CSV table of C-alpha atoms and ligand atoms in Angstrom, one decimal:
chain,number,residue,atom,x,y,z
A,4,UNK,CA,304.5,49.0,55.0
A,5,UNK,CA,302.7,52.3,54.2
A,6,UNK,CA,299.5,51.1,55.8
A,7,UNK,CA,301.2,50.1,59.0
A,8,UNK,CA,303.2,53.3,59.2
A,9,UNK,CA,300.0,55.3,58.6
A,10,UNK,CA,298.2,53.5,61.3
A,11,UNK,CA,301.0,54.0,63.8
A,12,UNK,CA,301.2,57.7,62.9
A,13,UNK,CA,297.5,58.2,63.3
A,14,UNK,CA,297.7,56.5,66.7
A,15,UNK,CA,300.6,58.8,67.8
A,16,UNK,CA,298.7,61.9,66.7
A,17,UNK,CA,295.6,60.9,68.6
A,18,UNK,CA,297.3,59.8,71.8
A,19,UNK,CA,300.8,61.0,72.4
A,20,UNK,CA,301.1,64.1,70.3
A,21,UNK,CA,301.3,67.3,72.2
A,22,UNK,CA,302.3,69.5,69.2
A,23,UNK,CA,305.7,70.4,70.7
A,24,UNK,CA,308.5,71.2,68.2
A,25,UNK,CA,309.9,67.7,68.8
A,26,UNK,CA,306.5,66.1,68.1
A,27,UNK,CA,306.0,68.2,65.0
A,28,UNK,CA,309.4,67.1,63.7
A,29,UNK,CA,308.6,63.5,64.5
A,30,UNK,CA,305.3,63.7,62.5
A,31,UNK,CA,306.9,65.5,59.6
A,32,UNK,CA,309.7,62.9,59.4
A,33,UNK,CA,307.2,60.1,59.5
A,34,UNK,CA,305.2,61.7,56.7
A,35,UNK,CA,308.2,62.1,54.5
A,36,UNK,CA,309.0,58.4,55.1
A,37,UNK,CA,305.5,57.4,54.2
A,38,UNK,CA,305.7,59.5,51.1
A,39,UNK,CA,309.0,58.0,50.1
A,40,UNK,CA,307.9,54.4,50.5
A,41,UNK,CA,304.7,54.9,48.6
A,42,UNK,CA,306.6,56.6,45.8
A,43,UNK,CA,309.1,53.7,45.7
A,44,UNK,CA,306.2,51.3,45.7
A,45,UNK,CA,304.8,52.8,42.4
A,46,UNK,CA,308.2,52.6,40.7
A,47,UNK,CA,309.3,49.2,39.2
A,48,UNK,CA,313.0,48.8,39.2
A,49,UNK,CA,314.5,48.4,35.7
A,50,UNK,CA,316.2,45.1,36.6
A,51,UNK,CA,313.0,43.4,38.0
A,52,UNK,CA,311.0,41.0,36.0
A,53,UNK,CA,307.3,40.7,36.3
A,54,UNK,CA,305.6,37.5,37.2
A,55,UNK,CA,306.6,34.8,34.7
A,56,UNK,CA,304.2,34.7,31.7
A,57,UNK,CA,303.4,38.3,32.0
A,58,UNK,CA,304.8,40.4,29.1
A,59,UNK,CA,303.4,43.7,30.0
A,60,UNK,CA,305.6,46.7,29.6
A,61,UNK,CA,306.9,47.1,33.1
A,62,UNK,CA,308.0,50.7,32.2
A,63,UNK,CA,304.5,51.9,31.8
A,64,UNK,CA,303.4,54.4,34.4
A,65,UNK,CA,302.3,53.0,37.7
A,66,UNK,CA,299.9,55.0,39.7
A,67,UNK,CA,296.7,56.8,40.3
A,68,UNK,CA,293.9,57.5,37.8
A,69,UNK,CA,294.4,61.1,36.6
A,70,UNK,CA,290.9,61.9,37.7
A,71,UNK,CA,290.5,60.2,41.1
A,72,UNK,CA,292.2,58.2,43.9
A,73,UNK,CA,291.8,54.8,42.3
A,74,UNK,CA,294.7,53.0,40.7
A,75,UNK,CA,294.8,53.2,36.9
A,76,UNK,CA,293.5,50.1,35.1
A,77,UNK,CA,297.0,49.1,34.4
A,78,UNK,CA,298.2,49.6,37.9
A,79,UNK,CA,295.2,47.9,39.4
A,80,UNK,CA,295.9,45.0,37.0
A,81,UNK,CA,299.5,44.7,37.9
A,82,UNK,CA,298.6,44.7,41.6
A,83,UNK,CA,296.5,41.6,41.0
A,84,UNK,CA,299.1,39.9,38.9
A,85,UNK,CA,301.8,40.5,41.5
A,86,UNK,CA,299.7,38.9,44.1
A,87,UNK,CA,299.5,36.0,41.7
A,88,UNK,CA,295.8,35.9,41.7
A,89,UNK,CA,295.7,35.5,38.0
A,90,UNK,CA,297.0,32.8,35.7
A,91,UNK,CA,298.5,33.1,32.2
A,92,UNK,CA,295.4,32.0,30.5
A,93,UNK,CA,293.3,34.7,32.1
A,94,UNK,CA,296.0,37.2,31.1
A,95,UNK,CA,295.7,36.4,27.4
A,96,UNK,CA,291.9,36.9,27.6
A,97,UNK,CA,292.2,40.3,29.2
A,98,UNK,CA,293.3,42.3,26.2
A,99,UNK,CA,296.1,43.4,28.5
A,100,UNK,CA,297.6,46.0,26.3
A,101,UNK,CA,294.4,47.9,26.0
A,102,UNK,CA,294.4,48.7,29.7
A,103,UNK,CA,294.6,52.4,30.4
A,104,UNK,CA,297.7,53.5,32.3
A,105,UNK,CA,296.2,57.0,32.9
A,106,UNK,CA,292.6,56.2,34.0
A,107,UNK,CA,290.8,53.8,36.3
A,108,UNK,CA,288.1,51.5,35.1
A,109,UNK,CA,285.4,54.1,36.0
A,110,UNK,CA,287.1,56.9,34.2
A,111,UNK,CA,288.3,55.1,31.0
A,112,UNK,CA,287.6,57.4,28.0
A,113,UNK,CA,285.9,54.9,25.9
A,114,UNK,CA,283.2,52.4,26.9
A,115,UNK,CA,283.6,48.7,25.8
A,116,UNK,CA,281.1,49.4,22.9
A,117,UNK,CA,283.5,52.2,21.6
A,118,UNK,CA,281.3,55.1,22.6
A,119,UNK,CA,282.7,58.0,24.7
A,120,UNK,CA,282.3,57.4,28.5
A,121,UNK,CA,280.1,60.3,29.9
A,122,UNK,CA,281.7,59.8,33.4
A,123,UNK,CA,285.1,60.4,31.8
A,124,UNK,CA,284.0,63.5,29.9
A,125,UNK,CA,282.4,65.0,33.0
A,126,UNK,CA,285.5,64.4,35.2
A,127,UNK,CA,287.7,65.7,32.5
A,128,UNK,CA,285.8,69.0,32.3
A,129,UNK,CA,286.3,69.5,36.0
A,130,UNK,CA,290.0,68.4,36.1
A,131,UNK,CA,291.4,71.8,37.1
A,132,UNK,CA,288.9,72.1,39.9
A,133,UNK,CA,289.8,68.6,41.1
A,134,UNK,CA,293.5,69.4,41.2
A,135,UNK,CA,292.7,72.6,43.1
A,136,UNK,CA,290.8,70.5,45.7
A,137,UNK,CA,293.6,67.9,46.0
A,138,UNK,CA,296.1,70.7,46.6
A,139,UNK,CA,294.0,72.4,49.2
A,140,UNK,CA,293.2,69.2,51.1
A,141,UNK,CA,296.9,68.1,51.0
A,142,UNK,CA,298.0,71.5,52.4
A,143,UNK,CA,295.4,71.4,55.1
A,144,UNK,CA,296.2,67.9,56.4
A,145,UNK,CA,300.0,68.8,56.4
A,146,UNK,CA,299.2,71.4,59.0
A,147,UNK,CA,295.9,70.3,60.6
A,148,UNK,CA,296.1,72.7,63.5
A,149,UNK,CA,296.4,75.8,61.3
A,150,UNK,CA,293.0,77.2,60.3
A,151,UNK,CA,294.4,78.9,57.1
A,152,UNK,CA,296.6,76.0,55.8
A,153,UNK,CA,294.4,75.3,52.8
A,154,UNK,CA,295.4,78.7,51.4
A,155,UNK,CA,292.5,79.1,49.1
A,156,UNK,CA,292.6,82.9,49.2
A,157,UNK,CA,289.4,83.2,51.3
A,158,UNK,CA,289.5,82.7,55.1
A,159,UNK,CA,286.0,81.3,55.2
A,160,UNK,CA,286.7,78.8,52.5
A,161,UNK,CA,290.0,77.8,54.3
A,162,UNK,CA,288.0,77.4,57.5
A,163,UNK,CA,285.8,74.8,55.8
A,164,UNK,CA,288.9,72.5,55.1
A,165,UNK,CA,290.2,73.2,58.6
A,166,UNK,CA,286.9,72.1,60.3
A,167,UNK,CA,286.2,69.2,57.9
A,168,UNK,CA,289.6,67.6,58.4
A,169,UNK,CA,290.1,68.5,62.1
A,170,UNK,CA,290.7,65.5,64.4
A,171,UNK,CA,290.5,63.1,61.4
A,172,UNK,CA,294.2,62.2,61.6
A,173,UNK,CA,294.5,62.3,57.8
A,174,UNK,CA,298.0,62.6,56.4
A,175,UNK,CA,299.2,64.1,53.2
A,176,UNK,CA,300.4,60.6,52.5
A,177,UNK,CA,296.8,59.3,52.4
A,178,UNK,CA,296.9,60.3,48.7
A,179,UNK,CA,294.2,57.8,47.5
A,180,UNK,CA,291.7,59.0,50.1
A,181,UNK,CA,292.4,62.7,49.5
A,182,UNK,CA,292.0,62.3,45.8
A,183,UNK,CA,288.8,60.4,46.2
A,184,UNK,CA,287.5,63.1,48.6
A,185,UNK,CA,288.5,65.8,46.0
A,186,UNK,CA,286.7,63.9,43.3
A,187,UNK,CA,283.6,63.6,45.4
A,188,UNK,CA,283.6,67.3,46.2
A,189,UNK,CA,283.9,68.2,42.5
A,190,UNK,CA,281.3,65.6,41.4
A,191,UNK,CA,278.9,66.9,44.1
A,192,UNK,CA,279.5,70.5,42.9
A,193,UNK,CA,280.6,71.6,46.4
A,194,UNK,CA,281.5,75.1,45.3
A,195,UNK,CA,283.5,77.6,47.4
A,196,UNK,CA,280.2,79.6,48.0
A,197,UNK,CA,278.6,76.4,49.4
A,198,UNK,CA,281.7,75.7,51.6
A,199,UNK,CA,281.3,79.3,53.1
A,200,UNK,CA,277.6,78.6,53.7
A,201,UNK,CA,278.4,75.4,55.5
A,202,UNK,CA,280.9,77.1,57.8
A,203,UNK,CA,278.4,79.8,58.7
A,204,UNK,CA,275.7,77.3,59.3
A,205,UNK,CA,278.1,75.4,61.5
A,206,UNK,CA,278.7,78.6,63.4
A,207,UNK,CA,275.0,78.8,64.2
A,208,UNK,CA,273.8,81.4,61.7
A,209,UNK,CA,270.4,81.2,60.1
A,210,UNK,CA,269.8,81.3,56.4
A,211,UNK,CA,268.9,85.1,56.2
A,212,UNK,CA,272.1,86.0,58.1
A,213,UNK,CA,274.1,83.7,56.0
A,214,UNK,CA,272.7,85.4,52.8
A,215,UNK,CA,273.5,88.9,54.1
A,216,UNK,CA,276.9,87.9,55.4
A,217,UNK,CA,277.9,86.4,52.0
A,218,UNK,CA,276.7,89.4,50.1
A,219,UNK,CA,279.7,91.3,51.4
A,220,UNK,CA,281.9,88.4,50.2
A,221,UNK,CA,281.7,89.0,46.5
A,222,UNK,CA,278.1,87.7,46.1
A,223,UNK,CA,276.1,90.5,44.6
A,224,UNK,CA,272.5,89.5,45.3
A,225,UNK,CA,271.9,86.5,47.5
A,226,UNK,CA,268.5,85.8,48.8
A,227,UNK,CA,267.6,83.6,51.8
A,228,UNK,CA,265.8,81.3,49.3
A,229,UNK,CA,268.9,80.9,47.3
A,230,UNK,CA,270.9,80.0,50.4
A,231,UNK,CA,268.2,77.5,51.3
A,232,UNK,CA,268.2,76.0,47.9
A,233,UNK,CA,272.0,75.7,47.8
A,234,UNK,CA,272.1,74.1,51.2
A,235,UNK,CA,269.5,71.4,50.4
A,236,UNK,CA,271.5,70.5,47.4
A,237,UNK,CA,274.6,69.6,49.5
A,238,UNK,CA,275.2,66.0,50.4
A,239,UNK,CA,275.2,65.2,54.1
A,240,UNK,CA,278.8,64.0,54.0
A,241,UNK,CA,279.9,67.6,53.6
A,242,UNK,CA,277.9,69.0,56.4
A,243,UNK,CA,280.1,70.1,59.2
A,244,UNK,CA,277.3,69.6,61.8
A,245,UNK,CA,277.2,65.9,61.1
A,246,UNK,CA,280.8,64.7,61.5
A,247,UNK,CA,279.7,61.1,61.9
A,248,UNK,CA,278.4,61.1,58.2
A,249,UNK,CA,281.7,62.5,56.9
A,250,UNK,CA,283.8,60.8,54.2
A,251,UNK,CA,285.6,57.8,55.8
A,252,UNK,CA,289.4,58.0,55.5
B,10,ZN,ZN1,289.4,57.4,38.2
């Protein structure tokens, strides 16, 4: 249901939407509805019984990994079970109670051999930055036509989110995609300074001008070489000049 609604909404925004007050109300209502349905989808009613043969604790949290947009191990597992793609024998072999209800398979804290998972540790260290990115991306796609909607505190940084998400038709309800994009930004160390550089580059400024412009923006000493080095370290999917290489929603 969420998938169909999202598709229809995206289609409406790309074709019919003229940003009138009525259209904006329609889009907002649609978004609330999508949000409601996806929240209901993650909650298992108390009276429901899981597929026969499955004795997993149905009260355990259903939802996203704390660190990205994938389902937690437990939720992903329950999704497979509910589609009846697994039989009881397989269930027994899966050490089902050891599944994490907080993290996905990639971000589980311990590896099967009992050692700490370095991917988990790295993601955990950047948890607050990840949450900042999720919040900014969500605010921006709730008001895609507003250049300051991300509300990062810096107009140039806001401009990055505005330009990156413009005409993508992404909705705040596309939670999985937004969380995955936020994780990608953090893992790729796309700092606010780098976002400002990308915006200025997109506006047609060369590296020397970018360096001098950013110096007045809280950067004490920034050389052209430093800008060049920073820009080459950025993955193409974040480059505003190459929208066809962007993250696919
Ligand atoms: Zn994860």
